[in-house]
XYZ file of C-alpha atoms in Angstrom:
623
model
C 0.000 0.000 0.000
C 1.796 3.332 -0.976
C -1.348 5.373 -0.055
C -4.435 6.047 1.062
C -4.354 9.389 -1.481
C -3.425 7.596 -5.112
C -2.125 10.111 -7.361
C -3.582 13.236 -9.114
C -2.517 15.519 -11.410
C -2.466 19.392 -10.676
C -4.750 21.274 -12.694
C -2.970 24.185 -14.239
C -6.002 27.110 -14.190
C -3.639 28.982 -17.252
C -7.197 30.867 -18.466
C -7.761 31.802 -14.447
C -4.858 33.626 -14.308
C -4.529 35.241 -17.541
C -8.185 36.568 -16.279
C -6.581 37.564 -12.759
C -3.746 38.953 -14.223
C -5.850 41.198 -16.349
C -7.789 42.336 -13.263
C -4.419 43.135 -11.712
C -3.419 45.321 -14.387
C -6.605 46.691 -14.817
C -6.303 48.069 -10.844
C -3.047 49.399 -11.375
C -4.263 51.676 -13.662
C -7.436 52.494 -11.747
C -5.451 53.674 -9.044
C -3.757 56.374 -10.586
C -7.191 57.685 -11.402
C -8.779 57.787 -7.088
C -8.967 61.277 -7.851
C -10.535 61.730 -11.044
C -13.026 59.188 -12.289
C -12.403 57.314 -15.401
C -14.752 56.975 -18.016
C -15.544 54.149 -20.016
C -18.373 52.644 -22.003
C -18.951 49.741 -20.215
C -18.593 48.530 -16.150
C -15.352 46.344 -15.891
C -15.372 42.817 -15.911
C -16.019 40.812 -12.187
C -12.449 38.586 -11.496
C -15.695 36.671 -9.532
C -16.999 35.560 -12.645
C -13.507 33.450 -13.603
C -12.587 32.801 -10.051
C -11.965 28.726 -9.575
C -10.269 27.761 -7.235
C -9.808 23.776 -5.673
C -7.844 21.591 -4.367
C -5.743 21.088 -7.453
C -5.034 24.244 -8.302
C -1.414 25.170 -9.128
C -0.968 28.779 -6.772
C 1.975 31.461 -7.328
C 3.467 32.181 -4.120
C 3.720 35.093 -2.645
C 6.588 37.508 -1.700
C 6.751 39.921 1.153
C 8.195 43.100 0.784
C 9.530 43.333 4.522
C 8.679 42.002 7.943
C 6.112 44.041 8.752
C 4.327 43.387 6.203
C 4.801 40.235 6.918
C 3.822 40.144 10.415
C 0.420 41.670 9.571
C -0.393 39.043 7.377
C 0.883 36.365 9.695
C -1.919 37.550 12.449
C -4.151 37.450 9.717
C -3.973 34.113 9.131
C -2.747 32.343 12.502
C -6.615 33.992 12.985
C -8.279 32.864 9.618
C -6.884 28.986 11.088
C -8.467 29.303 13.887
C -11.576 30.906 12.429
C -11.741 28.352 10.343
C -12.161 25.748 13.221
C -14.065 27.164 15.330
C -11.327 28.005 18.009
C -10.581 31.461 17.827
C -10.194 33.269 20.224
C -7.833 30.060 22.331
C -9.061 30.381 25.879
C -7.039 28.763 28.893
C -7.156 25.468 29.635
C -7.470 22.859 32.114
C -5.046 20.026 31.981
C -6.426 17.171 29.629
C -7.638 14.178 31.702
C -5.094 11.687 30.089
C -6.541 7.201 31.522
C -3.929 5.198 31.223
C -3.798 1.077 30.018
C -0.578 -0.315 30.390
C 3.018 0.013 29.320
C 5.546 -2.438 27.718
C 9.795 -2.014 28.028
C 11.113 -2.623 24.461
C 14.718 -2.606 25.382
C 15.874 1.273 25.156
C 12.363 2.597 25.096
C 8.697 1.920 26.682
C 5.588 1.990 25.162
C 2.534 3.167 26.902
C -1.001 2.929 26.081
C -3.440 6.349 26.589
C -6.411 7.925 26.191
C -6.280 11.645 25.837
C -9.969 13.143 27.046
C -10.032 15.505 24.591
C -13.617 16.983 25.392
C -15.748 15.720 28.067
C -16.359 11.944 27.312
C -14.512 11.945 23.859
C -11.232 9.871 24.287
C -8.212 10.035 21.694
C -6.084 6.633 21.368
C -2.180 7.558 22.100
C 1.043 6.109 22.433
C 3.898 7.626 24.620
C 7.068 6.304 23.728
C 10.007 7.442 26.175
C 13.594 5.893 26.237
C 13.963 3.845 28.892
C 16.479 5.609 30.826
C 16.176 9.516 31.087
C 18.159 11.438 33.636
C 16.911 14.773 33.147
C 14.219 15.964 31.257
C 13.936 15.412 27.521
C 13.047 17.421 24.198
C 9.917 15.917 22.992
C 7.814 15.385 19.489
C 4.296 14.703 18.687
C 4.046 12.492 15.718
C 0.195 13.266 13.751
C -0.464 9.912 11.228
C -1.856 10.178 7.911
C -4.818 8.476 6.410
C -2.473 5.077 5.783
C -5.604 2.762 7.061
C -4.011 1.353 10.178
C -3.461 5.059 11.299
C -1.139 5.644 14.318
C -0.103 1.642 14.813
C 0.473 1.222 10.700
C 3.619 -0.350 10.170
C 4.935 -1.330 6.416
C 7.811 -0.417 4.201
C 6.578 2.595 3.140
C 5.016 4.121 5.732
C 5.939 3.148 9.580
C 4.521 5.083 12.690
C 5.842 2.584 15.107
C 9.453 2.538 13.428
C 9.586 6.359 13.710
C 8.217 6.797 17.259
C 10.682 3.839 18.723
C 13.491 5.191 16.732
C 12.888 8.572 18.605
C 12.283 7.449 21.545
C 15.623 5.329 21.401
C 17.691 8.548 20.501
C 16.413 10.128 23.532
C 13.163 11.449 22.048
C 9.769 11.363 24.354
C 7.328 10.856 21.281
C 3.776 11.232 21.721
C 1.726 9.663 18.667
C -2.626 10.204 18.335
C -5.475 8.683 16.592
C -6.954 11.231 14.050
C -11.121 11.324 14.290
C -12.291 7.564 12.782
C -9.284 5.896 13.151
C -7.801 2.817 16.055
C -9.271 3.394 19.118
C -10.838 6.479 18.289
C -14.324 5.550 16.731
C -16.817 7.202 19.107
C -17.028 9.705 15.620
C -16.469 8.498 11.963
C -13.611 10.343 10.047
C -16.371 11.911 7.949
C -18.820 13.473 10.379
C -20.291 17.440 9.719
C -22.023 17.046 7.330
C -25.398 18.067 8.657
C -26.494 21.927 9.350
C -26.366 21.900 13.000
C -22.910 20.639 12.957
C -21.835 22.663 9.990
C -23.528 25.772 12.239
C -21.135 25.276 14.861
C -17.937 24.262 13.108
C -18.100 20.805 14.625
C -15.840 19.172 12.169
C -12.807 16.462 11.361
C -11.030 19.750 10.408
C -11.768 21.698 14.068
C -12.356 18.742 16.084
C -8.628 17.501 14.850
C -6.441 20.782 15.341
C -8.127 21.222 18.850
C -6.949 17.464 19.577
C -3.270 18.671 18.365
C -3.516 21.318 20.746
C -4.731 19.066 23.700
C -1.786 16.568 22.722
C 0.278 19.748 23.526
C -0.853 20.277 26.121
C -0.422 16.910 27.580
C 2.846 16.587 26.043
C 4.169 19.499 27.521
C 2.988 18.760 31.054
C 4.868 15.833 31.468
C 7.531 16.097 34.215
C 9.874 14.052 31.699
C 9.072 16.827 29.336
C 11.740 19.973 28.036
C 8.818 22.282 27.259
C 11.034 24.447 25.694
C 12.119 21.773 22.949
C 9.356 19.922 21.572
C 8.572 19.653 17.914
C 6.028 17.775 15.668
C 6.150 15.916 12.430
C 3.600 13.626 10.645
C 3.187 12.501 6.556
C 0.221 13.227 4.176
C -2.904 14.447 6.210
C -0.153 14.132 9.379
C 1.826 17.088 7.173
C -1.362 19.008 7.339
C -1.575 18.756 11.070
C 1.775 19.616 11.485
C 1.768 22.602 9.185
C -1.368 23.638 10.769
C -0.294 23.190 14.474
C 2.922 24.765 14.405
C 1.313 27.442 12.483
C -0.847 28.632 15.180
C 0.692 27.495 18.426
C 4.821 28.686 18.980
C 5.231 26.132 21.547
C 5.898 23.815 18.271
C 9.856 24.658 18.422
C 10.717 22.551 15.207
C 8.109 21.347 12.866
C 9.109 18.698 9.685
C 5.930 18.214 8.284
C 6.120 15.245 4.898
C 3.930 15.142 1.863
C 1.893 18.044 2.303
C 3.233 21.819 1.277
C 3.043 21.885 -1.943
C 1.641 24.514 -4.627
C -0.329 22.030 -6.798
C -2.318 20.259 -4.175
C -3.562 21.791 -0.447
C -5.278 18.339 0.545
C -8.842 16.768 -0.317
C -9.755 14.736 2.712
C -12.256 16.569 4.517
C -10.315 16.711 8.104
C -8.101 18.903 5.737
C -10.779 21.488 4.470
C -12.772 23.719 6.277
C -15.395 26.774 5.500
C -12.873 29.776 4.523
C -9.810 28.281 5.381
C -7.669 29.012 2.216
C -9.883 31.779 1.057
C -6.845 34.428 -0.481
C -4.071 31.233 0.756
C -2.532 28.338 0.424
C -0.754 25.452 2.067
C 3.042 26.934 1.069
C 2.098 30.527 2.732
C 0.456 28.831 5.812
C 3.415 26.671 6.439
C 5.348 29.957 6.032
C 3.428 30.943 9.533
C 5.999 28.549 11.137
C 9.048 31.238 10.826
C 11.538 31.718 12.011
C 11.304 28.684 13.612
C 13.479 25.936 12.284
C 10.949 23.773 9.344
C 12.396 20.992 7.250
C 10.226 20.090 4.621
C 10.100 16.226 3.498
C 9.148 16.001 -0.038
C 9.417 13.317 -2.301
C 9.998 12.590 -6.375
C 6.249 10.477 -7.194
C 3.795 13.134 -5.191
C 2.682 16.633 -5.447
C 5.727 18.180 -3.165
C 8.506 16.950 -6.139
C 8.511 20.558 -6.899
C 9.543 21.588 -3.233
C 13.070 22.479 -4.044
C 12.494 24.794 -7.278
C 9.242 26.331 -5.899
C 7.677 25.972 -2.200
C 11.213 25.776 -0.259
C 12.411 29.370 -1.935
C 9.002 30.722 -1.405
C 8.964 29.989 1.861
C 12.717 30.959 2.373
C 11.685 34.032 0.946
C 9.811 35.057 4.154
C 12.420 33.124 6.761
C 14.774 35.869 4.758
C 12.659 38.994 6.391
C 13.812 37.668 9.728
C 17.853 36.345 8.510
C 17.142 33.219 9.216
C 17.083 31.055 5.628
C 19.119 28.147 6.810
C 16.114 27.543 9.302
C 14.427 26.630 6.096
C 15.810 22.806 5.114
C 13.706 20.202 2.687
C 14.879 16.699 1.916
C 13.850 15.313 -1.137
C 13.370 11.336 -1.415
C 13.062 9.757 -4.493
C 9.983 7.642 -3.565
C 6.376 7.731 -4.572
C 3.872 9.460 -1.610
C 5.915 8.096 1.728
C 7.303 8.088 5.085
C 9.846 5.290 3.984
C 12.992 4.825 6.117
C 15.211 7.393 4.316
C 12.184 9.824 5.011
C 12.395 8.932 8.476
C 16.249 9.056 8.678
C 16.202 13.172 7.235
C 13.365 13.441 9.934
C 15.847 12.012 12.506
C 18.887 13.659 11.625
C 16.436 17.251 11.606
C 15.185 16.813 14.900
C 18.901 15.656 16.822
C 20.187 18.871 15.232
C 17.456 21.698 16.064
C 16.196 19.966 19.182
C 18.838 17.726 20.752
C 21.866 19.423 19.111
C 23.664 16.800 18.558
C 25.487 15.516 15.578
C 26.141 18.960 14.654
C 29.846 17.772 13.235
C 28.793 14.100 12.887
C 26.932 11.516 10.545
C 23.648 11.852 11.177
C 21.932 9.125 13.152
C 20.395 6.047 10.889
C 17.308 3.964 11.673
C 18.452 0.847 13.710
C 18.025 -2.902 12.315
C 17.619 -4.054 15.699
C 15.584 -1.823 17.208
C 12.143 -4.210 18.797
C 9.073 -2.680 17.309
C 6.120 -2.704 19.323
C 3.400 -5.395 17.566
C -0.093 -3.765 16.883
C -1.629 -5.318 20.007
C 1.286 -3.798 21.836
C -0.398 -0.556 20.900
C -3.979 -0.507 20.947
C -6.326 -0.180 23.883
C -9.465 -2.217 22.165
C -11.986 -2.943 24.759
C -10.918 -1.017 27.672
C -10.946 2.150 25.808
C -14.342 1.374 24.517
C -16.059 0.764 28.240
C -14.707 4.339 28.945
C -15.493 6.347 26.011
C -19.831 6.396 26.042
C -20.479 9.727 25.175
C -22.408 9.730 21.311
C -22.116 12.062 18.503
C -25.101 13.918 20.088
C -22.706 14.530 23.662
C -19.964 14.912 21.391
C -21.453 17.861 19.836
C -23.022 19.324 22.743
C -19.590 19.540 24.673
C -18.341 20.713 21.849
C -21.087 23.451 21.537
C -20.554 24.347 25.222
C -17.214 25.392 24.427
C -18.267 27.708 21.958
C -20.947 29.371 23.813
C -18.071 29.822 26.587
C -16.005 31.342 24.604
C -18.263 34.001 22.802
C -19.921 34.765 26.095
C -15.823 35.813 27.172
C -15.350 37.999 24.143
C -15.712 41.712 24.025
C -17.522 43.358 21.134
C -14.263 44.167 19.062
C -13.560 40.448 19.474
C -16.630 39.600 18.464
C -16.516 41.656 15.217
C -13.304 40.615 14.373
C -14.379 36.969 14.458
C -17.441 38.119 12.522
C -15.618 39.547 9.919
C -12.834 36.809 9.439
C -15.407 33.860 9.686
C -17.005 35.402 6.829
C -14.090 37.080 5.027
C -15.716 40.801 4.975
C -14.198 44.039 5.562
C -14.519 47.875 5.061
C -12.137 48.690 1.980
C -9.704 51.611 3.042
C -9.977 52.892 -0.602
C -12.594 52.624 -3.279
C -11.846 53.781 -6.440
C -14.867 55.269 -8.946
C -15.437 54.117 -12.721
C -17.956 56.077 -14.565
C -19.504 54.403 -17.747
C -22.381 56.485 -19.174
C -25.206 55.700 -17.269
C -23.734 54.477 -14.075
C -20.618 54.350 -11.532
C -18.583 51.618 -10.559
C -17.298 51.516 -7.501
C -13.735 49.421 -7.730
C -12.366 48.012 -4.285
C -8.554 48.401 -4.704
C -8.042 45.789 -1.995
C -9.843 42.810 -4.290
C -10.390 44.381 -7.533
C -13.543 43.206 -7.692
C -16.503 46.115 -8.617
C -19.843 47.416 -8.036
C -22.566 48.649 -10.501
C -23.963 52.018 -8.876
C -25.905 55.065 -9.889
C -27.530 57.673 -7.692
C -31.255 57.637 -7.888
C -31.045 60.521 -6.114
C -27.416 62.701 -5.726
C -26.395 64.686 -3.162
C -26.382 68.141 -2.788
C -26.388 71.091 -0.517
C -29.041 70.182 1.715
C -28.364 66.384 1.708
C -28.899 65.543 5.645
C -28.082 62.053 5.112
C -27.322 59.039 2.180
C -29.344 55.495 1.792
C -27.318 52.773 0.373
C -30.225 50.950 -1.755
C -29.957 46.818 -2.859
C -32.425 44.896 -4.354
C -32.895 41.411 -5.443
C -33.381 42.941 -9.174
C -30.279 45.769 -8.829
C -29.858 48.871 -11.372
C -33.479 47.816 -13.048
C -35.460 48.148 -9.463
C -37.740 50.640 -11.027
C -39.510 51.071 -7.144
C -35.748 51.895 -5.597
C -35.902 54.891 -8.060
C -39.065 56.113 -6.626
C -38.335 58.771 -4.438
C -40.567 58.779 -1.112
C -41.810 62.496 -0.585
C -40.757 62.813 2.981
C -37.049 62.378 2.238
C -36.720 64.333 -1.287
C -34.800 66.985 0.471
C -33.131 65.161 3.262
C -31.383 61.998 1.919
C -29.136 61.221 -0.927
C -29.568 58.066 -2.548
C -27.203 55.888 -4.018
C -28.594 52.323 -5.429
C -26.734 49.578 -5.933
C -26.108 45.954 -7.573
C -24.568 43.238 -5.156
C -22.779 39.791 -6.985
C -25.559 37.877 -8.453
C -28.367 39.532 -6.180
C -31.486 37.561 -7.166
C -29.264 34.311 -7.255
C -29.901 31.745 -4.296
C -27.201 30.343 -2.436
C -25.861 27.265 -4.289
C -25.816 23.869 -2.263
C -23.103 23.809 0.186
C -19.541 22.145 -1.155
C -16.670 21.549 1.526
C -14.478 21.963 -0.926
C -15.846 25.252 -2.393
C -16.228 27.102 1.172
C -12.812 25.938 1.588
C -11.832 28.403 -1.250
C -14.330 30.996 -2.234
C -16.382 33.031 -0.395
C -20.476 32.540 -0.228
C -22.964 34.664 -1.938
C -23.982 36.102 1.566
C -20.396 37.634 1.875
C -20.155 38.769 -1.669
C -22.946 41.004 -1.141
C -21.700 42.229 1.866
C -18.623 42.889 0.649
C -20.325 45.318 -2.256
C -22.352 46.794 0.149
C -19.125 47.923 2.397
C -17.612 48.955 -1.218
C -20.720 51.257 -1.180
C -20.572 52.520 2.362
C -16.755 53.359 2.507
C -17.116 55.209 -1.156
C -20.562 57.190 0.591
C -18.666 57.559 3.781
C -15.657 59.561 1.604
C -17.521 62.373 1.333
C -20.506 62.080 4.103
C -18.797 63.835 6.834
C -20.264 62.418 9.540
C -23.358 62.155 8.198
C -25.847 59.337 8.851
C -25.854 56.454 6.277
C -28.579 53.989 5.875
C -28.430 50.712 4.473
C -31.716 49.595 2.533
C -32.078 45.794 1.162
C -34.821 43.680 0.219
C -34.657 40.025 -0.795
C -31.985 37.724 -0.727
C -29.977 40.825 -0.015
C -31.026 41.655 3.262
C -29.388 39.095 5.031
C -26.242 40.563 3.816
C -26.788 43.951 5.234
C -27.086 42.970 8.351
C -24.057 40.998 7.858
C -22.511 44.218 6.203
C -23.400 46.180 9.095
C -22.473 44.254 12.034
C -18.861 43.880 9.984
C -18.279 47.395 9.744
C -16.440 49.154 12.085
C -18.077 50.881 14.974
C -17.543 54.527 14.823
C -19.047 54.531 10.935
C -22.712 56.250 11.660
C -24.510 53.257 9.595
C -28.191 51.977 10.243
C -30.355 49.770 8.914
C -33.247 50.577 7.389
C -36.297 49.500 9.446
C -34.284 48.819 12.163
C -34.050 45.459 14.429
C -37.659 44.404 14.914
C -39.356 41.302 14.391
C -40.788 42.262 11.033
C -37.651 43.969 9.852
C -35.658 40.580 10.686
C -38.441 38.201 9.865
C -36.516 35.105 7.295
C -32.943 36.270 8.224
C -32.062 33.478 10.157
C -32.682 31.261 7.027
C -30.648 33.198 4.706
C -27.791 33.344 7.868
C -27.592 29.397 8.372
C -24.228 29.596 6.773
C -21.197 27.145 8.505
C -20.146 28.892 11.365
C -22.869 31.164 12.355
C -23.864 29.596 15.257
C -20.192 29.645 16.645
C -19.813 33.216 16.227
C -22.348 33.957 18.248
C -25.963 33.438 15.588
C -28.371 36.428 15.431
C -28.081 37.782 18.356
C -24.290 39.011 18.092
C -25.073 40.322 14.604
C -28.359 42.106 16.181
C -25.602 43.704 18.585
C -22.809 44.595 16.592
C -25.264 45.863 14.014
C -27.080 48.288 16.293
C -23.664 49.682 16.969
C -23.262 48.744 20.633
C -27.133 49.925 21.372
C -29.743 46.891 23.278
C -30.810 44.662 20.306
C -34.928 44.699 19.643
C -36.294 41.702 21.767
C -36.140 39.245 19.401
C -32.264 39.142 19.463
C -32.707 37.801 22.734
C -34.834 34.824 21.589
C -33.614 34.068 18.230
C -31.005 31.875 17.367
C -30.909 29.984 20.520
C-alpha cells in the first residue's frame, strides 16, 4: 500500500490567471485615477466571474516586501486557522484528563497505552514512547499519522509510525503519537462526520475537532515532568503534514516542525479533516506553512507526489519570508526519491532534523540512521481495544453538545471588538480603506482596490447642498429596481440616494460544497462585501453624516451581515431597524457554517445596532 491518497494531477487554471492577471493590471491603472473618475463605455469585468479555485489548483506564491508586512499578514492568518475551526479566540485550559492502560519495556524505550480526554467523554487513542532511561528531562515530538488505514499503529515499508516513534524514543526522544477522528481506538465519531447543518452551524468538524486534539496533545505533552517544554517539535506525513503545518502554524510552543507530503503549490489536501469553511480563502498550504518562521521547518518532499517541486518552488518561497527575519538556513527540505511516503530514508532526514534543532547533537557528525535491531512494538502492543471502549460512552449527540458548550463559553468571554473581528474573518468581509470610482455612461462603478472586484452604482437621487443624510439601496433585481428609483416624498430633500447591484443579487445560495467554502467566499459575503464597497465610497464624502443601508430580498441578510462587519464609529443603520418584522426570514438566509459559533443572530443584532440593546427578538432568536 503506498497510499491512502493515489495520485492526481495538478490542474494548471492557465485561463484563471490570464483573467486575474488582467484584473491586476486593470487596478493598477485604476489607481492612478482615485482622484478623477475614469470613463468608459462599459462597467469592468467581475475577477468573480472566472474565479476557480480547488484543491488542485497550481498557486503562485507570494513575496513579502519586509517584515512588517509580513507580520500583519501572519496575524491574519494564525486567525483565519483558527476561524476556520471554530477556536478562535484560544481560551485557557485545564489540563487534559489523560486514563492510562498499560506500558511495555522494548529494550531502550517503553511503550505506553493512553487515552487523551479531549472533550468531556470523547477519548483520543495515544502512544507515549520514552527511552527507557532519562536522567533529566527530555526534548519531545508529537508524531500526527496520515490516512495510511491502520493510522497511528500502521507499520509497512513505506510508511511506519511505530518505526519512527521507537526510533525517537531510542535517541532520547519522548514521542507522543494520536489517533486522528475515525481511526484505532478512536471511533466514538467516523472520520467523515459534519455534514449536517447543525454541525456545519457550529464548526463541529474532522477539520476543528482535529487541530483542537493537536492542541490538547500539547498540552499533555508538555505537562509531562519528563518533558523539556522548551524543545518539543512535531512531524507527521500526508494528512499528518497538514496537522503539522497547521499546528505549528498557530501554536509557537511547536519549536521545530518537519511536516512530509503536504506543502506543496499544486495540491492543499482533499480529505475533509483537511478542508474547512474559509480556510484558504486568499491562501494556500506553502504561505500557511510559512506561519511557522523563524522557527526551524524541514520540509520532506518526495519525487512520485505533489511536493517533487519543493526544491524549485515551495522551499524558496517559503525561504523568501524566513529571509525577512535572517534566518534562511532555518528553512531545510529533503527530497526522497519515492512515490507518496514516510519510507525509512524519510524517516532518517526526519531524525537527523530533529537531533540537530532539538537535541543538538550531531552537529559535526553523521547523522543518526534507523536501527536494524531496534524491537518494534506489535499492533496489540499498541492498541487499547476494549478497555478504551467501556470508557469512552459519550455519542455524537454529547460529542457535539460539549463541543457546543465550548463555543458558547467562549463568545460569552469575548468583548464586542472580538466579536466583530471573528465576525468579519469567519465570513471574510471588511470595510475597503480605498474605493476607487469608474464612470460608464449611465452608471458608476465603484472598484475596491483591496480585491479588484466592482460594483454597478448610480444615484437615484445625488447629493447636494441640503443632503442631511445618504441610503445605500440593494435589491434582489439591482440597477433595473424601477420602485428603488421612486423617491418617497418625505425624504426628497433630506437623503441622498445611491442604489446599488450586489454579486448575483437575485441568485440563491448554491448547495453547500466543503471543498468550495474551503476556497471561495459565499454569496452572503459577496454582497456584503459590495455593500461595504458602497458605504466606505458614501462615507468619503458624508462627513459624519448618517448612512442607511436599505435591502430587500436575498440581499437583506447581507446587510445585516454588512453592518455588524463594519467598524463601529461609521454612523450606519439599517433601514427598518431590528424588529421582528424587519428581521423576519434572516435566520434562514444566515444558516451559513459557522454562524452559530460566532455567536448566531443575536451578536449580529448587537454589533449591528452599533453597541445599542438589540430589539427583543435578538434575545430569543437563534438559541
Amino acid at each position: 500500500m503506498t497510499s491512502a491518497r493515489g495520485s492526481s494531477a495538478p490542474t494548471h487554471r492557465f485561463l484563471t490567471r490570464i483573467l486575474h492577471a488582467f484584473a491586476q493590471l486593470f487596478l493598477a491603472v485604476l489607481l492612478g485615477w482615485t482622484a478623477c473618475p475614469l470613463l468608459l463605455s462599459a462597467p469592468p469585468p467581475d475577477p468573480r466571474d472566472s474565479l476557480n479555485l480547488d484543491s488542485k489548483t497550481q498557486f503562485t506564491p507570494r513575496h513579502y516586501p519586509d517584515l512588517k508586512t509580513w507580520e500583519t499578514r501572519k496575524a491574519v492568518l494564525r486567525r483565519q486557522i483558527l476561524v476556520s475551526a471554530g477556536l478562535w479566540p484560544l481560551q485557557p485550559r485545564p489540563p487534559v484528563p489523560a486514563h492510562r492502560f498499560g506500558k511495555t519495556a522494548k529494550g531502550l524505550y517503553t511503550v505506553e497505552k493512553l487515552a487523551l480526554e479531549t472533550l468531556p467523554g470523547f477519548l483520543v487513542g495515544a502512544n507515549l514512547y520514552q527511552p527507557a532511561k532519562l536522567s533529566r528531562s527530555a526534548p519531545a515530538i508529537l508524531v500526527a499519522h496520515g490516512h495510511w488505514k491502520q493510522g497511528r499503529t500502521h507499520h509497512a515499508e513505506d510508511y511506519s509510525v511505530p518505526a519512527l516513534c521507537a526510533n525517537l524514543a531510542a535517541q532520547g526522544f519522548v514521542v507522543l503519537a494520536w489517533d486522528m477522528v475515525g481511526y484505532e481506538d478512536t471511533r466514538q465519531l467516523p472520520h467523515n462526520f459534519g455534514d449536517i447543518p447543525e454541525e456545519l452551524t457550529w464548526l463541529f468538524s474532522p477539520f476543528s475537532l482535529q487541530l483542537w486534539n493537536a492542541i490538547r496533545a500539547l498540552d499533555f505533552l508538555e505537562s509531562l515532568p519528563e518533558v523539556n517544554r522548551f524543545l518539543i517539535g512535531m512531524t507527521g506525513t500526508s494528512g499528518g503534514g497538514t496537522q503539522t503545518y497547521l499546528l505549528a502554524a498557530v501554536d509557537d510552543r511547536i519549536r521545530a516542525a518537519a511536516p512530509g507530503g503536504m506543502v506543496s503549490a499544486i495540491f492543499q489536501g482533499d480529505d475533509v479533516c483537511e478542508m474547512a469553511p474559509g480556510l484558504r480563502i486568499g491562501t494556500n498550504n506553502v504561505e500557511l506553512a510559512s506561519l511557522i518562521a523563524p522557527r526551524p521547518l524541514l520540509l520532506v518532499a518526495a519525487t512520485g507526489d505533489w511536493t517533487r517541486n519543493t526544491l524549485k518552488v515551495e522551499l524558496p518561497a517559503i525561504r523568501s519570508v524566513y529571509a525577512l527575519y535572517r534566518q534562511e538556513r532555518r528553512a531545510s527540505a529533503a527530497m526522497i526519491d519515492a512515490g507518496h511516503n514516510s519510507n525509512r530514508e524519510s524517516r532518517e532526514s526526519v531524525y537527523a532534523f530533529f537531533q540537530r534543532t532539538l537535541a543538538r547533537r550531531f552537529l559535526y557528525a553523521a547523522p543518526p540512521k534507523e536501527s536494524d535491531t531496534l524491537p518494534l512494538p506489535v499492533r496489540e502492543e499498541l492498541l487499547i481495544g476494549d478497555a478504551m471502549r467501556e470508557k469512552a460512552a459519550a455519542t455524537r449527540a454529547a460529542i457535539r453538545a460539549a463541543w457546543r458548550a465550548m463555543a458558547v463559553e467562549r463568545t460569552a468571554a469575548m468583548s464586542e471588538p472580538q466579536l466583530r473581528e471573528r465576525l468579519a474573518a469567519l465570513f471574510h468581509v471588511w470595510l475597503p480603506d480605498q474605493v476607487t470610482t469608474v464612470e460608464s455612461s449611465a452608471e458608476l462603478v465603484l472598484l475596491r482596490t483591496d480585491t479588484g472586484t466592482p460594483v454597478r452604482a448610480k444615484w437615484a437621487s445625488p447629493p447636494g447642498a441640503e443632503t442631511a443624510g445618504f441610503e445605500i439601496i440593494a435589491a434582489p433585481d439591482g440597477l433595473a429596481c424601477a420602485e428603488c428609483l421612486r423617491m418617497p416624498a418625505e425624504a426628497a430633500p433630506a437623503r441622498a440616494r445611491l442604489l446599488v447591484e450586489t454579486y448575483k443579487a437575485a441568485s440563491p445560495e448554491p448547495p453547500f460544497r466543503l471543498e468550495r467554502a474551503t476556497f471561495h467566499r459565499s454569496l452572503l459575503s459577496e454582497r456584503a462585501q459590495d455593500l461595504l464597497a458602497a458605504v466606505r465610497y458614501v462615507a468619503g464624502f458624508a462627513n459624519g453624516k448618517p448612512v442607511v443601508l436599505s435591502c430587500s430580498g436575498p440581499v437583506r441578510a447581507s446587510c445585516l451581515l454588512a453592518a455588524a462587519a463594519a467598524p463601529p464609529a461609521l454612523p450606519l443603520e439599517l433601514a427598518g431597524g431590528l424588529d421582528a418584522e424587519a428581521t423576519a426570514g434572516l435566520a434562514e438566509s444566515l444558516n451559513q457554517p459557522g454562524i452559530a459559533y460566532a455567536g448566531g443572530l443575536p451578536v449580529l443584532f448587537r454589533l449591528a445596532s452599533r453597541g445599542a440593546a438589540a430589539a427583543e427578538t435578538a434575545a430569543t432568536m437563534g438559541k
